[in-house]
Short mmCIF file of C-alpha atoms in Angstrom, two decimals:
data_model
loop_
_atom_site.label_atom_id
_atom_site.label_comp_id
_atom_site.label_asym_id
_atom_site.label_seq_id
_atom_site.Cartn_x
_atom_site.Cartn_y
_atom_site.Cartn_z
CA UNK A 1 4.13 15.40 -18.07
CA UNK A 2 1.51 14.56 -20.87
CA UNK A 3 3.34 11.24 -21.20
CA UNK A 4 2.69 7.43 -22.33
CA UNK A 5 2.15 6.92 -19.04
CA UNK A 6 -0.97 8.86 -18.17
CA UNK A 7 -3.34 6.35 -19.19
CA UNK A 8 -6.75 6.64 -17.87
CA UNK A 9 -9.27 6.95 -20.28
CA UNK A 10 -7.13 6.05 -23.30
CA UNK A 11 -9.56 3.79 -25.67
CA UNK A 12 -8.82 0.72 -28.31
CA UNK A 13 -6.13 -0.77 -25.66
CA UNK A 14 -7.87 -4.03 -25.80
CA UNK A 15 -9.48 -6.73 -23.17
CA UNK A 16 -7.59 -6.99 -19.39
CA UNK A 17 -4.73 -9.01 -19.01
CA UNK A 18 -6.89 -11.97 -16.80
CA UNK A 19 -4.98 -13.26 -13.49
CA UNK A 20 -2.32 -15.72 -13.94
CA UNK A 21 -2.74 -18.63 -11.46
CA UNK A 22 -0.44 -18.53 -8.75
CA UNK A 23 1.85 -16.16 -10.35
CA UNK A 24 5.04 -15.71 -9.45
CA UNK A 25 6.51 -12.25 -7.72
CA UNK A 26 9.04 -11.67 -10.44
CA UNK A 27 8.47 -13.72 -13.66
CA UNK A 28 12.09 -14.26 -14.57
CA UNK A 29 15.36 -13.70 -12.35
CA UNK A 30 16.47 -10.50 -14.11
CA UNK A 31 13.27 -8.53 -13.27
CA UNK A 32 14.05 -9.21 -9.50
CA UNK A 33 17.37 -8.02 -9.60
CA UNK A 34 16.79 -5.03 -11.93
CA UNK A 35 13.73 -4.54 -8.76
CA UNK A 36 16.35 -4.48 -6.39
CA UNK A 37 18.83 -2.40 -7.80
CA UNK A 38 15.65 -0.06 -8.89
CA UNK A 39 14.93 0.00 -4.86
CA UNK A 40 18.85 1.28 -4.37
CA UNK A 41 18.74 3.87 -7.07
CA UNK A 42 15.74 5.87 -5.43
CA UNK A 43 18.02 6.88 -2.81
CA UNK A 44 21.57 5.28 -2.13
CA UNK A 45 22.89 4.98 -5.63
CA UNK A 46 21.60 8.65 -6.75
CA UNK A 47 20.32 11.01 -3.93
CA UNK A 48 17.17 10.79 -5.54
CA UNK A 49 13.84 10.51 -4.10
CA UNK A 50 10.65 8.44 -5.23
CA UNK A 51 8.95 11.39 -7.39
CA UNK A 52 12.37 11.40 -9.48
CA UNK A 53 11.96 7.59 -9.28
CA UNK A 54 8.65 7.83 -10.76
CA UNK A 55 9.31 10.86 -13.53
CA UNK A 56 11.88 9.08 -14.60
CA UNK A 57 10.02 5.65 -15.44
CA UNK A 58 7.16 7.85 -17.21
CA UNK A 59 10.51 8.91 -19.34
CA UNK A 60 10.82 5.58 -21.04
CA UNK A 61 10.18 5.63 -24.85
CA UNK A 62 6.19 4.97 -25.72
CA UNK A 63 7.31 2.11 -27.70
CA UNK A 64 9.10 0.24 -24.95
CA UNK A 65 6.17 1.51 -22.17
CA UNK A 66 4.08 -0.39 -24.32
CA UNK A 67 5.54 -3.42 -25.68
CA UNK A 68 8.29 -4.68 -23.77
CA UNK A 69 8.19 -6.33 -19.82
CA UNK A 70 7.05 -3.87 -16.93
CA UNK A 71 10.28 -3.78 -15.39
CA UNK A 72 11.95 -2.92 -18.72
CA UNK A 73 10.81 0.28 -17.23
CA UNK A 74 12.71 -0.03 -13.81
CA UNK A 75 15.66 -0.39 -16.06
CA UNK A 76 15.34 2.34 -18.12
CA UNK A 77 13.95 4.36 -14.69
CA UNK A 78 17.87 2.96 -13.24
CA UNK A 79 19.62 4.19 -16.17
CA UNK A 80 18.29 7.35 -16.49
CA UNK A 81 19.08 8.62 -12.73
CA UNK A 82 21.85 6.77 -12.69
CA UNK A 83 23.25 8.47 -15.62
CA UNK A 84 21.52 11.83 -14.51
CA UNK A 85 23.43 11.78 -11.20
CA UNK A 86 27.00 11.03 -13.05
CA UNK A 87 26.87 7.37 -11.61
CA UNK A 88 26.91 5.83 -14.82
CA UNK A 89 28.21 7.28 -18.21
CA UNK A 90 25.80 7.53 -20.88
CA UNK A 91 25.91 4.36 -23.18
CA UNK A 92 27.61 2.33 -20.40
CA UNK A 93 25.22 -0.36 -19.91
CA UNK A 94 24.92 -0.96 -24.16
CA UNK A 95 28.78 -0.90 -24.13
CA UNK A 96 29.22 -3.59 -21.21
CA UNK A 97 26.49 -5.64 -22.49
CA UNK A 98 28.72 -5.68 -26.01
CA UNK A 99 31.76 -6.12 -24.13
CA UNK A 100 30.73 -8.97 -22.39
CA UNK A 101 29.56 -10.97 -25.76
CA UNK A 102 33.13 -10.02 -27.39
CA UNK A 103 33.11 -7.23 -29.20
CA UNK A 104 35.55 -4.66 -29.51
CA UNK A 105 33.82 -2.11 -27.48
CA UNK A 106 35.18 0.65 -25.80
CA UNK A 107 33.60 1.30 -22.33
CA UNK A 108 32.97 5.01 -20.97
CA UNK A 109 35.10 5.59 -17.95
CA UNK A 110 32.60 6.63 -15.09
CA UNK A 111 31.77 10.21 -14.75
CA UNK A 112 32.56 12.98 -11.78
CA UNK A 113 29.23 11.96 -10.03
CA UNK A 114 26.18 15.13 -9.51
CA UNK A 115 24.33 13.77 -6.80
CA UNK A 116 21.28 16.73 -6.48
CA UNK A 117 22.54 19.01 -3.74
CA UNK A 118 18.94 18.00 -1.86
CA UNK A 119 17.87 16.34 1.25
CA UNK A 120 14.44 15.22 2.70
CA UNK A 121 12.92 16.88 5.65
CA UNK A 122 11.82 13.45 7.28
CA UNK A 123 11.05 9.91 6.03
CA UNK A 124 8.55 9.26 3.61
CA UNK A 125 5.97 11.18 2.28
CA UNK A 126 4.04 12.20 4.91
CA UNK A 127 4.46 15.81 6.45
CA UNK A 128 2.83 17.84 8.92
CA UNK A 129 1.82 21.42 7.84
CA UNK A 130 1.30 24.40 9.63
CA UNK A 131 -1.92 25.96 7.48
CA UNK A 132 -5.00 24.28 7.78
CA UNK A 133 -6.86 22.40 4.48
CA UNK A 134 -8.05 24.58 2.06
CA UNK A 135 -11.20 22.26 1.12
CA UNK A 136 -13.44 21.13 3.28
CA UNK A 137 -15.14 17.59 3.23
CA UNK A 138 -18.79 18.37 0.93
CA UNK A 139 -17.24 21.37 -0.91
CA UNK A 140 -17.35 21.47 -4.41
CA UNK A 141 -14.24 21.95 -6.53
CA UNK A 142 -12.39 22.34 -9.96
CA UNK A 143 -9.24 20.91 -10.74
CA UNK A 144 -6.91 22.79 -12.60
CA UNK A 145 -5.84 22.65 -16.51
CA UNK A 146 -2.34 21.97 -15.85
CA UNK A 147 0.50 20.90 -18.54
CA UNK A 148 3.90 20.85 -17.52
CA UNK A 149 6.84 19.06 -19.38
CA UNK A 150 7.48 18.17 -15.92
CA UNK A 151 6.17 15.66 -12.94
CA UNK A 152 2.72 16.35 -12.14
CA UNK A 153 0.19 13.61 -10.30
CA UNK A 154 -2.54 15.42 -12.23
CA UNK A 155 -3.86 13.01 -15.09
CA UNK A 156 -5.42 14.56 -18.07
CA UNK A 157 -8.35 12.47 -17.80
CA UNK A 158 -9.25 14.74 -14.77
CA UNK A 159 -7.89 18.52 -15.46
CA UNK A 160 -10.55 21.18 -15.43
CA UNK A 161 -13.13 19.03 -14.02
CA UNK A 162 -16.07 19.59 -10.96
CA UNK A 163 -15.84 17.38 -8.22
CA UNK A 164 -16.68 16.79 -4.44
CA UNK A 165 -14.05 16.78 -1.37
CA UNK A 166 -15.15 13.26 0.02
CA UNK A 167 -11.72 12.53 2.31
CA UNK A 168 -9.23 14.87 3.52
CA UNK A 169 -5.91 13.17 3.66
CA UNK A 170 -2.48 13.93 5.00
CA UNK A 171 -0.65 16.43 4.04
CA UNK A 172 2.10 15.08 1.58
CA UNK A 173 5.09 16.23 0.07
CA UNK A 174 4.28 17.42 -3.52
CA UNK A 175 5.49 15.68 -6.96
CA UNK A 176 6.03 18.26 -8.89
CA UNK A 177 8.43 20.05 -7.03
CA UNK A 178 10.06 17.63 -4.92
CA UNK A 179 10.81 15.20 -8.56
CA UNK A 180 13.17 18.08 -9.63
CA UNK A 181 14.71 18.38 -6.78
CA UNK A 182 13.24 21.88 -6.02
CA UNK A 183 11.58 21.83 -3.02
CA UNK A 184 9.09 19.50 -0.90
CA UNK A 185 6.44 21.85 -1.22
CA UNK A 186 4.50 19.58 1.19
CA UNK A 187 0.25 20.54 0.98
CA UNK A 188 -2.87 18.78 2.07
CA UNK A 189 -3.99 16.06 -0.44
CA UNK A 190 -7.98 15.02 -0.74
CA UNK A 191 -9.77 12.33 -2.79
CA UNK A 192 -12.10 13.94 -4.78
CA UNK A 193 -15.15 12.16 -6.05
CA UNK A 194 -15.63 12.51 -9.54
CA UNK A 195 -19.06 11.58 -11.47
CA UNK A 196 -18.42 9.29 -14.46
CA UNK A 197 -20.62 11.93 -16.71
CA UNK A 198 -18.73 15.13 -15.28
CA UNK A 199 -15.01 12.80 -17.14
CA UNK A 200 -16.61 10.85 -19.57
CA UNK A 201 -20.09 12.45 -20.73
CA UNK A 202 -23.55 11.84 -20.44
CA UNK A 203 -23.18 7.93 -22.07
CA UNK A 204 -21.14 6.86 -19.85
CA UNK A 205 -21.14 4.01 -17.61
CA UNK A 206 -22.89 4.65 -14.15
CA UNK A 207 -20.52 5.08 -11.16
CA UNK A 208 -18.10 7.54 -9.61
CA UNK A 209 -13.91 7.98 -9.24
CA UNK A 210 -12.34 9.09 -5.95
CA UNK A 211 -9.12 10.69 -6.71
CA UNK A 212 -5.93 11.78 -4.66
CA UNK A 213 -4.99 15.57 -5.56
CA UNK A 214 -2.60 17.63 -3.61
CA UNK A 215 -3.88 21.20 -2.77
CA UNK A 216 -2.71 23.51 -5.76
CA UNK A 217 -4.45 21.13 -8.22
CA UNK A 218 -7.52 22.34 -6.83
CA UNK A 219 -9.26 25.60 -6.93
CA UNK A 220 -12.83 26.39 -4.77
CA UNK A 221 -15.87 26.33 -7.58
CA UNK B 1 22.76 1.62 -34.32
CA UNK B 2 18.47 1.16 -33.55
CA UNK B 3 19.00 -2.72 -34.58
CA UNK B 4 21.47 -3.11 -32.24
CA UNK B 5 19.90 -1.61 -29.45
CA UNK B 6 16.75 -4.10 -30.07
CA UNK B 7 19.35 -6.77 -29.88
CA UNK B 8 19.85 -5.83 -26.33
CA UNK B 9 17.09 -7.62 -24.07
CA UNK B 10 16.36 -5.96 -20.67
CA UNK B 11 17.76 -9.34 -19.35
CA UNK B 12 21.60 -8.56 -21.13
CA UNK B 13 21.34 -4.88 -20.07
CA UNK B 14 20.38 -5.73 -16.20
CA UNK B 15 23.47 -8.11 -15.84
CA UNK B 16 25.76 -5.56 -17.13
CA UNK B 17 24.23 -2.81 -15.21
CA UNK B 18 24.85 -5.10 -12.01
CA UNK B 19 28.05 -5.94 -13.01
CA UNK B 20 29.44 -2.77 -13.54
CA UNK B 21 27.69 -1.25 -9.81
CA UNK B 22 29.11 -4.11 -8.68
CA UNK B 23 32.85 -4.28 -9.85
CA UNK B 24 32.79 -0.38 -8.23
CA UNK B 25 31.52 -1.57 -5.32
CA UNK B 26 28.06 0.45 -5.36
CA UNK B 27 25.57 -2.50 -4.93
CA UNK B 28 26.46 -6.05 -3.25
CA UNK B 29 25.31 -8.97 -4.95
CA UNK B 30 23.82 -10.45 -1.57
CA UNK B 31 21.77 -7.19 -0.05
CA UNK B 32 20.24 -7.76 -4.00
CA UNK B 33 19.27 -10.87 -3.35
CA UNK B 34 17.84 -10.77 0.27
CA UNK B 35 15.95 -7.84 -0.99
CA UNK B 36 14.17 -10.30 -3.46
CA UNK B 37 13.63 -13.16 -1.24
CA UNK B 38 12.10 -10.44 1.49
CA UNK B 39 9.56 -9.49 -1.40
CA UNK B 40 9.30 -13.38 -2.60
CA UNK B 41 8.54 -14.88 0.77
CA UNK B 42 7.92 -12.49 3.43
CA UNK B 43 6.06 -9.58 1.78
CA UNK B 44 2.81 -10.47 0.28
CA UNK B 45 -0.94 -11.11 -0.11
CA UNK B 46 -0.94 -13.13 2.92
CA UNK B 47 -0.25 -10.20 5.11
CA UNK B 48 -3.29 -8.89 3.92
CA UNK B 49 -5.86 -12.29 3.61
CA UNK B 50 -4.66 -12.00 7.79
CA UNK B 51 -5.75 -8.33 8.23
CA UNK B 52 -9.11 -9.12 6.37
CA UNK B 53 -9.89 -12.11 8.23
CA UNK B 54 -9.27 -10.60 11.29
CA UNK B 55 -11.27 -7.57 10.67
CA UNK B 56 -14.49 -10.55 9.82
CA UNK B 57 -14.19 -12.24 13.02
CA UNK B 58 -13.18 -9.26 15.79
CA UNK B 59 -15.38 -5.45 15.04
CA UNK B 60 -13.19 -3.60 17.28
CA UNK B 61 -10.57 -4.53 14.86
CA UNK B 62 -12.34 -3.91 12.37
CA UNK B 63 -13.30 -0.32 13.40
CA UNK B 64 -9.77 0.05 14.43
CA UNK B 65 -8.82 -0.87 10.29
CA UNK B 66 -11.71 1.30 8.73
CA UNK B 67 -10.51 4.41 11.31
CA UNK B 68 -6.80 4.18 10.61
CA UNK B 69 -5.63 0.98 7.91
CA UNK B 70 -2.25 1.93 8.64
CA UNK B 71 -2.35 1.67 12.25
CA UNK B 72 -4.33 -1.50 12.68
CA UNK B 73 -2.03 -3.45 10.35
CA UNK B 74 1.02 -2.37 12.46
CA UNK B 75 -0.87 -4.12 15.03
CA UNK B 76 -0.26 -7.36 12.96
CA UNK B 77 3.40 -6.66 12.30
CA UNK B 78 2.54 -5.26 8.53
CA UNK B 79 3.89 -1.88 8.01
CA UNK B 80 7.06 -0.18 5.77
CA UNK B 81 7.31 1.14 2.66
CA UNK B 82 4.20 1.89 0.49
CA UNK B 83 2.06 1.44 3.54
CA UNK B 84 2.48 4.82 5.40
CA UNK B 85 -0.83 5.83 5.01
CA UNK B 86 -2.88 2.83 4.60
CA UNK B 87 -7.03 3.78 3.77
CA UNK B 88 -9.73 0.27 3.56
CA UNK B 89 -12.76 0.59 1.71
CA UNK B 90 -15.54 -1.51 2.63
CA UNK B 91 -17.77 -3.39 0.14
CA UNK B 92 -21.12 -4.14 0.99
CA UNK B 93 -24.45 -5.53 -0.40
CA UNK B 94 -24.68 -1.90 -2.31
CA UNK B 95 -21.16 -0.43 -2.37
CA UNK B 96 -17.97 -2.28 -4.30
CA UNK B 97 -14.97 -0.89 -4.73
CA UNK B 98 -12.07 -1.11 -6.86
CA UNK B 99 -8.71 0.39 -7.17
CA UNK B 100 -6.40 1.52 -9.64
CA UNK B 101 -2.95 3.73 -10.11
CA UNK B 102 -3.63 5.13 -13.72
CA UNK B 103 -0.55 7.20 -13.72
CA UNK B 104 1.95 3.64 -12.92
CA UNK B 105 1.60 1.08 -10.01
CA UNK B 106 0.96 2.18 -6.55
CA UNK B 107 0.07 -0.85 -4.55
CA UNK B 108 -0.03 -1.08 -0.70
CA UNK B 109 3.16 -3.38 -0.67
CA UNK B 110 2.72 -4.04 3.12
CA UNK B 111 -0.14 -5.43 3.00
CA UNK B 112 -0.29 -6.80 -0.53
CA UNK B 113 3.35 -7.61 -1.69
CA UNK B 114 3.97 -6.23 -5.55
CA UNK B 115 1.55 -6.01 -7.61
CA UNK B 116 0.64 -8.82 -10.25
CA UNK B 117 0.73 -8.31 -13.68
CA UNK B 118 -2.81 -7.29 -14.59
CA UNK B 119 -2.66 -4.80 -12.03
CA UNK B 120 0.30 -2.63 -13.89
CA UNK B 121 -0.87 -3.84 -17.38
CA UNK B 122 -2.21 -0.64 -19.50
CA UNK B 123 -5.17 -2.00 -20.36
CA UNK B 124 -6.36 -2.54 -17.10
CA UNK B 125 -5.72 1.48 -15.98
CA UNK B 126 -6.96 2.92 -19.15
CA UNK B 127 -10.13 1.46 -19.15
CA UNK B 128 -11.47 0.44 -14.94
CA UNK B 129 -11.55 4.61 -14.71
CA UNK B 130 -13.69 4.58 -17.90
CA UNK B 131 -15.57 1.53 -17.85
CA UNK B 132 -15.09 -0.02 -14.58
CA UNK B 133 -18.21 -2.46 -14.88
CA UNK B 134 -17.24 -3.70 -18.04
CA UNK B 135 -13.99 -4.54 -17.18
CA UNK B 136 -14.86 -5.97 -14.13
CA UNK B 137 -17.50 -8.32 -16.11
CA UNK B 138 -14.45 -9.57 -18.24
CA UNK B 139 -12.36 -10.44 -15.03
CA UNK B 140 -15.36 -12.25 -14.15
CA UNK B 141 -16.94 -9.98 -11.67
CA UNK B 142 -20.83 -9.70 -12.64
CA UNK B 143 -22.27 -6.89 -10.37
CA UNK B 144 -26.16 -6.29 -10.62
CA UNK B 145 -27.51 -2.69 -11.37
CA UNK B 146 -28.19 -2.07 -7.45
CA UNK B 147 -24.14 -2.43 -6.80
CA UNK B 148 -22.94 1.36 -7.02
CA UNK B 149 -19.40 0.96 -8.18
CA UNK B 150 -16.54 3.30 -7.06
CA UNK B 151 -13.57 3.31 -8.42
CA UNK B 152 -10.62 4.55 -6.52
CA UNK B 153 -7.23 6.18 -8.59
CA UNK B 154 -4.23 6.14 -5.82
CA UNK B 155 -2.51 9.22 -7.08
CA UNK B 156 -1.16 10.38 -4.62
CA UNK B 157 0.98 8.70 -1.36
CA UNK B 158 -2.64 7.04 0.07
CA UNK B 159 -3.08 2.92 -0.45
CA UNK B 160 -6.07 1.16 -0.63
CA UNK B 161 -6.83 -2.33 0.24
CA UNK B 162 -10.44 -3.48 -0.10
CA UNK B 163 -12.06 -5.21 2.53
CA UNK B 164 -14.30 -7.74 0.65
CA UNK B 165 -17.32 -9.21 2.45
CA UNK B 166 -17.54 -12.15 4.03
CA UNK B 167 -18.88 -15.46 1.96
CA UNK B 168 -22.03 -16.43 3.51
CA UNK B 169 -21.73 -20.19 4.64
CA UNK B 170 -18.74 -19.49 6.65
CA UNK B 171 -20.01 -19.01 10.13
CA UNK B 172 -18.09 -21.66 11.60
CA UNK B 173 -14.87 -20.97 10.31
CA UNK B 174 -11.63 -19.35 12.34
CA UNK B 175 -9.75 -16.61 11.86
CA UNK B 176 -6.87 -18.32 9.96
CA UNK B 177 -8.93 -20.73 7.94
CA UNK B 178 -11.25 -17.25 6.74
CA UNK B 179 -7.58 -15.90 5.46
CA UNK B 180 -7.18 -18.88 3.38
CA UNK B 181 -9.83 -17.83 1.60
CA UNK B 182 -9.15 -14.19 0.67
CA UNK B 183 -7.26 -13.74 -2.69
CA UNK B 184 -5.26 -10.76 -3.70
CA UNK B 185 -8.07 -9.85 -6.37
CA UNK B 186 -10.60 -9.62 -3.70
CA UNK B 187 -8.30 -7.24 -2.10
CA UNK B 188 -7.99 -4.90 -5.00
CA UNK B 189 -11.53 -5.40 -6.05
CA UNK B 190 -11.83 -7.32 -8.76
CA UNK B 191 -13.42 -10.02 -7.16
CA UNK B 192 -15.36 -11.64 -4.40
CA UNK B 193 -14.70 -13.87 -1.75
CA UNK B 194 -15.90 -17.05 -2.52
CA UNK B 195 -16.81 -19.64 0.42
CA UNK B 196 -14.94 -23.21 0.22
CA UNK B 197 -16.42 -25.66 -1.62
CA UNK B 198 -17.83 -23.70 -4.10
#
């Protein structure tokens, strides 16, 4: 998905945030617990898996991405499979939070829940695959030119550009399918060293990017 | 109906959510809260600081980490989610590396705890994949010309943790004093190891 989230390379955002001293793991109570019912929603809550976790945090409105706490996104990543999955009724959280400070609000009785009909082949991420890599460490490749309304773990900084195989990894199960809920699709994944020229032109800075791409990103130059 | 909704901190919204999964008996107030504590007291940079210092004082460890990082950390008790498949990058006199997740957060949690704010800040993965030594120069981190940089973007299910080098001065230091040196930003590569006292 070409969303707010797919950062890299985006210009004018400003200096770093700089370290805070000793900070703290969760700034303000209600980050840890919206953390912890975030960590339930992945699977227990919803039947979902960490790929729909993820698609549905790049989901949250630009404006919010942007301005409000990180884990503003957890909540709005908790609402929307919660209310995907028919745990939660649409407008249910708004409603109680009204409720609760006296207004005459009418709550949403819960829904029929529509937990995705979907189960993991094993724990994790990790698979083992029958087919052997693709790629080969050395071997020069293109990434693809890829845009999908869907969950993809191919940036745009990176899409139809030359790079070297410099690791091959694990094979993994893949985002794109496994986010909706259609199949694990599981596929070698190698970091691929990128030249700062080959993303950014011939001004750039000096220095090179080693990316993670699963298989079908990738096609042999 | 949109000034309403502003109204509505993430704060309000998270304590109704939890009310209402709890009142229907879908989350219980107390596996919330050992959750956090776990990630507040047991899970963090620590873990780490022990697997780097370890790796300066004992090379067959250390070849053990750079062969397999998840592995070797299970040796020390560090392994679970966000750590299945643990790669360390080694920094040298001409090699320093730094890593990123510019698509969200991806952090080796074992090893590392969550990540701190600058880490998941947008600023900080727009531009260290664009401009890695100037953003490194405004955390602080002044690398000379000879220092090839590489910049590492965990996209996919691998985690990185940096092993820094060593602070000259340090020889006579043990294991456990070495990881009281070792910060969390040295681990993600945004800066050096600094020897005591300086």
């Amino acid at each position: 998905m070409d969303g707010i989230h797919d950062l890299g390379g985006v210009e004018n955002m400003g200096g770093v945030q700089l370290p805070e001293r000793d900070e703290p793991v969760f700034h303000e109570p209600w980050e840890g617990r919206i953390f912890a019912i975030g960590a339930l929603c992945q699977t227990r809550l919803t039947g979902a898996n960490l790929d729909a976790f993820r698609h549905a945090i790049d989901r949250t409105p630009p404006d919010e991405y942007l301005a409000l706490p990180y884990y503003n996104r957890w909540l709005r990543m908790a609402e929307t499979l919660l209310t995907e999955t028919g745990v939660l009724a649409p407008g249910a959280i708004d409603a109680r939070v009204r409720a609760r400070r006296g207004e005459a609000v009418e709550e949403p009785p819960a829904p029929e829940p529509n937990r995705p009909d979907y189960k993991p082949a094993g724990p994790g991420s990790l698979r083992q695959v029958d087919d052997p890599p693709r790629f080969a460490v050395g071997q020069r490749v293109r990434t693809v030119d890829l845009h999908t309304s869907g969950h993809t773990r191919l940036p745009r900084y990176v899409r139809r550009r030359e790079g070297t195989v410099e690791r091959v990894q694990p094979a993994m199960v893949l985002p794109d399918t496994n986010a909706h809920f259609i199949a694990e699709n599981p596929q070698h994944v190698y970091s691929v060293r990128f030249d700062s020229t080959e993303l950014w032109g011939p001004e750039a800075e000096p220095f090179s990017t080693r990316i993670d791409l699963y298989e079908s990103y990738l096609e042999a130059v | 109906m949109a000034m309403q909704t502003e109204s509505l901190t993430p704060a309000m919204r998270t304590e109704a959510l939890e009310e209402i999964l709890t009142e229907r008996g879908l989350v219980d107030p107390k596996v919330l809260a050992g959750l956090i504590r776990n990630f507040e007291e047991n899970i963090g940079p620590m873990n780490g600081a022990r697997v780097v210092a370890k790796a300066w004082v004992d090379p067959d460890f250390r070849a053990r980490l750079l062969e397999d990082g998840a592995a070797a950390a299970a040796e020390l008790g560090y392994k679970g989610a966000q750590g299945e498949h643990i790669v360390v990058l080694e920094n040298s006199d001409r090699v320093h590396n730094v890593v990123v997740c510019t698509l969200c957060s991806c952090y080796p949690w074992p090893l590392l705890g969550l990540p701190p704010a600058w880490y998941k800040d947008p600023a900080y993965r727009a531009r260290v994949v664009r401009e890695p030594r100037t953003v490194l120069a405004e955390f602080g981190l002044e690398l000379g010309d000879e220092v090839e940089i590489r910049v590492w973007d965990s996209l996919a299910e691998v985690r990185y943790l940096v092993l820094p080098q060593r602070p000259a001065g340090t020889e006579g230091l043990g294991e456990e004093e070495l990881a009281g040196l070792v910060t969390r930003d040295a681990m993600v590569g945004i800066a050096t190891v600094e020897a005591p006292g300086r």
